[in-house]
Every structure is written in structure tokens, then in C-alpha cells.
XYZ file of C-alpha atoms in Angstrom:
196
model
C -8.621 -38.687 -9.867
C -10.360 -35.917 -7.902
C -9.340 -32.440 -9.089
C -7.490 -30.411 -6.445
C -9.240 -27.882 -4.223
C -7.723 -24.417 -4.006
C -8.352 -22.091 -1.070
C -7.685 -18.465 -2.023
C -7.032 -15.843 0.646
C -6.610 -12.163 -0.103
C -3.918 -10.521 2.011
C -5.111 -8.680 5.106
C -5.812 -4.967 5.137
C -3.011 -2.421 4.786
C -3.139 1.292 5.572
C -3.247 1.922 1.821
C -6.345 -0.298 1.546
C -7.970 1.725 4.319
C -7.073 4.996 2.549
C -8.302 3.803 -0.868
C -4.809 3.955 -2.404
C -3.986 1.828 -5.436
C -1.331 -0.583 -4.197
C -0.585 -2.744 -7.196
C 2.942 -4.051 -6.818
C 4.025 -1.446 -4.239
C 5.226 -3.330 -1.169
C 3.061 -2.209 1.735
C 2.775 -3.931 5.154
C -0.346 -5.171 6.914
C -1.954 -3.025 9.586
C -3.450 -4.361 12.820
C -6.827 -4.988 11.177
C -5.068 -6.944 8.428
C -3.160 -9.067 10.933
C -6.438 -9.924 12.664
C -8.026 -10.854 9.328
C -5.087 -13.127 8.512
C -5.333 -14.891 11.874
C -9.095 -15.307 11.444
C -8.647 -16.854 8.006
C -6.024 -19.196 9.460
C -8.454 -20.380 12.140
C -11.101 -20.930 9.456
C -8.688 -22.956 7.314
C -7.689 -25.030 10.347
C -11.338 -26.154 10.502
C -11.637 -26.710 6.733
C -8.407 -28.588 5.986
C -8.222 -32.159 7.271
C -4.540 -32.841 6.527
C -2.393 -29.676 6.346
C 0.696 -31.794 5.579
C -0.879 -32.763 2.230
C -1.533 -29.133 1.242
C 0.683 -26.945 -0.924
C 1.015 -23.458 0.593
C 1.918 -20.724 -1.889
C 1.934 -16.925 -1.697
C 2.656 -13.920 -3.843
C 6.172 -12.677 -3.019
C 5.019 -9.233 -1.820
C 5.423 -8.587 1.899
C 1.704 -8.161 2.653
C 0.915 -11.611 1.232
C 3.905 -13.254 2.924
C 2.959 -11.723 6.275
C -0.633 -12.892 5.792
C 0.579 -16.420 4.991
C 2.863 -16.536 8.026
C 0.125 -15.356 10.404
C -2.359 -17.764 8.777
C 0.010 -20.738 9.131
C 0.770 -19.871 12.763
C -2.981 -19.787 13.461
C -3.181 -23.287 11.932
C -0.429 -24.495 14.279
C 2.105 -24.785 11.445
C 5.643 -23.496 10.934
C 5.011 -19.924 9.708
C 7.904 -20.015 7.234
C 7.242 -23.396 5.567
C 5.626 -22.204 2.326
C 6.773 -21.132 -1.114
C 6.274 -17.996 -3.189
C 5.172 -17.722 -6.800
C 5.996 -14.562 -8.802
C 3.040 -15.045 -11.162
C 0.680 -14.420 -8.214
C 1.833 -10.833 -7.671
C -0.837 -8.122 -7.930
C -1.812 -6.157 -11.032
C 0.706 -3.365 -11.737
C -0.977 0.053 -11.640
C 1.907 1.876 -13.326
C 2.060 5.590 -12.490
C -1.151 5.304 -10.494
C 0.365 3.180 -7.717
C 0.279 4.913 -4.356
C -2.470 7.356 -5.322
C -6.179 7.616 -4.570
C -8.639 8.283 -7.379
C -9.295 11.756 -5.911
C -5.575 12.540 -6.224
C -5.442 11.206 -9.779
C -8.496 13.251 -10.802
C -6.711 16.447 -9.737
C -3.945 15.891 -12.295
C -5.957 13.992 -14.946
C -9.675 14.839 -14.749
C -11.881 12.020 -16.046
C -9.251 9.295 -15.614
C -11.422 7.175 -13.314
C -14.369 7.398 -15.742
C -12.102 6.266 -18.593
C -11.061 3.256 -16.518
C -14.650 2.484 -15.496
C -15.755 2.498 -19.164
C -13.805 -0.751 -19.729
C -12.241 -1.642 -16.402
C -11.184 -5.156 -17.470
C -9.064 -4.007 -20.410
C -7.895 -0.600 -19.159
C -4.126 -0.164 -18.806
C -3.074 2.724 -16.528
C -0.291 5.023 -17.762
C 3.297 4.135 -16.981
C 5.845 1.447 -17.602
C 4.901 -2.114 -16.544
C 1.216 -1.196 -16.028
C -1.268 -4.022 -16.621
C -4.952 -4.561 -17.300
C -6.986 -7.295 -15.630
C -6.900 -9.124 -18.963
C -3.084 -9.066 -18.917
C -3.073 -10.225 -15.295
C -5.374 -13.132 -16.174
C -2.990 -14.211 -18.938
C -0.113 -14.071 -16.434
C -1.759 -16.308 -13.835
C -3.476 -18.758 -16.233
C -0.427 -21.028 -16.472
C -0.047 -21.168 -12.675
C -3.736 -21.996 -12.249
C -3.543 -24.792 -14.831
C -0.454 -26.263 -13.139
C -2.043 -26.733 -9.694
C -1.963 -30.489 -9.114
C -2.768 -30.881 -5.423
C -4.901 -29.192 -2.786
C -3.486 -25.711 -2.258
C -3.817 -22.701 0.016
C -2.936 -19.593 -1.984
C -2.444 -16.154 -0.417
C -2.648 -13.501 -3.103
C -4.314 -10.218 -4.119
C -7.700 -8.849 -5.083
C -6.837 -8.555 -8.776
C -5.609 -12.132 -8.937
C -8.827 -13.381 -7.321
C -10.892 -11.359 -9.825
C -8.910 -13.104 -12.564
C -9.689 -16.505 -11.031
C -13.407 -15.703 -11.263
C -12.882 -14.890 -14.950
C -10.672 -17.896 -15.721
C -13.308 -20.209 -14.223
C -16.062 -18.417 -16.167
C -18.061 -17.742 -13.022
C -19.023 -14.205 -14.115
C -18.889 -11.833 -17.063
C -15.874 -9.564 -17.529
C -17.907 -6.612 -16.252
C -18.992 -8.509 -13.139
C -15.459 -9.738 -12.428
C -14.103 -6.188 -12.655
C -16.651 -4.960 -10.106
C -16.693 -7.858 -7.620
C -15.945 -7.021 -3.995
C -13.000 -9.155 -2.817
C -13.121 -9.398 0.998
C -9.997 -9.705 3.121
C -11.678 -11.633 5.943
C -13.036 -14.607 3.977
C -11.671 -17.684 2.223
C -12.603 -18.426 -1.390
C -12.745 -22.146 -2.173
C -12.439 -23.481 -5.722
C -13.603 -27.083 -5.823
C -15.341 -29.206 -8.462
C -15.552 -26.219 -10.802
C -17.269 -23.959 -8.251
C -16.116 -20.884 -6.359
C -17.619 -20.261 -2.915
C -16.836 -17.684 -0.237
C -16.482 -19.279 3.191
């Protein structure tokens, strides 16, 4: 049996993305740029996917991923609402840092960004419910192992970094530093990850 292909899409841009704010699990909407990115990724997937009816469509439950999924599905000519959500695909929780830029955080805690950069994969920000990338990877591992058919997954930058780590495509340090574009599709197929 051929292993399933998974197409990962990061949600489109939000104003907080544009401002360099740490979003984490804060529920922020797409901006106009983000809506255009979502539509563009939908048109790309329309070309890539031969039988959309055979595909599982799943998104993180946050509003920016759901909006991205609905725009993407509309661009594919599909019912925008006919998909499911998966709580394990929600973004890394940034604890007390959510909603702030690094410049703002440095004003109240000088050196905090350097402490994170020293071991970005394992760093846990201050605050209740905060997570490291390592903790996030443990959270999504079970979902990733359960995928049994071709899937389009709309999720977050941290989750996609974790996918690179779970598939052993890069070192921990490389995964923590990877740029995760919002206007491309990442395909996982036959053990390989490729940006399309």
C-alpha cells in the first residue's frame, strides 16, 4: 500500500505576523495579504490534487487556520465548510510572551531573546501552558502517525517545524531556524518534504 501524501499549508498572514508579534495560541484573524495567500495556495492545490473527494481536509481549530482552509477550499471549487478540525494541530503556546514583539519583551526582560536563541528548540517561555518546540513535537506526533489517507492540513509555523523534525529532515537547530512561508505548500510524500 502506498503511504499517504500530506500537503501542509501554513495559515495566511495576520497583522500580528506583519508586526512580528508572537501569536502562539492567541486567536488572530487573517489580513488581506493572508487571504490572498490562502487563495493562491488553494489554486496550487487544485492543480496538484487529482481527486479532492478522496482527500482528508483538516485544520487547527484557531480562526486564522479555519479561515485559510475555507478560502483554500473555495479556490479549489469545494464547499468551504466541509473539513474537520484537530486540536493537536494548534500552534505552540508562547505563554506570557503571546501578543508581544521581541523588542517589547526585551524592555521588561533584557536578554530574553538571547536566552531563547541559545536553545530555541527546548526553550519554554514563562507563563502557564507555555511550550517548547520539543513539547509541540510530542503533541503532534500521534496525529502524524495516525494519518492514513492523502490529507491537506492547514496549520501553523511551529507545527510545520515539528514535522521537519519528526521526519528527520534537519537537525534540531536547523528546524528551529527554518523559514516557514505562508504562500507555499509543503508536500510530504515517500519520506520527503518539498516546498511547492
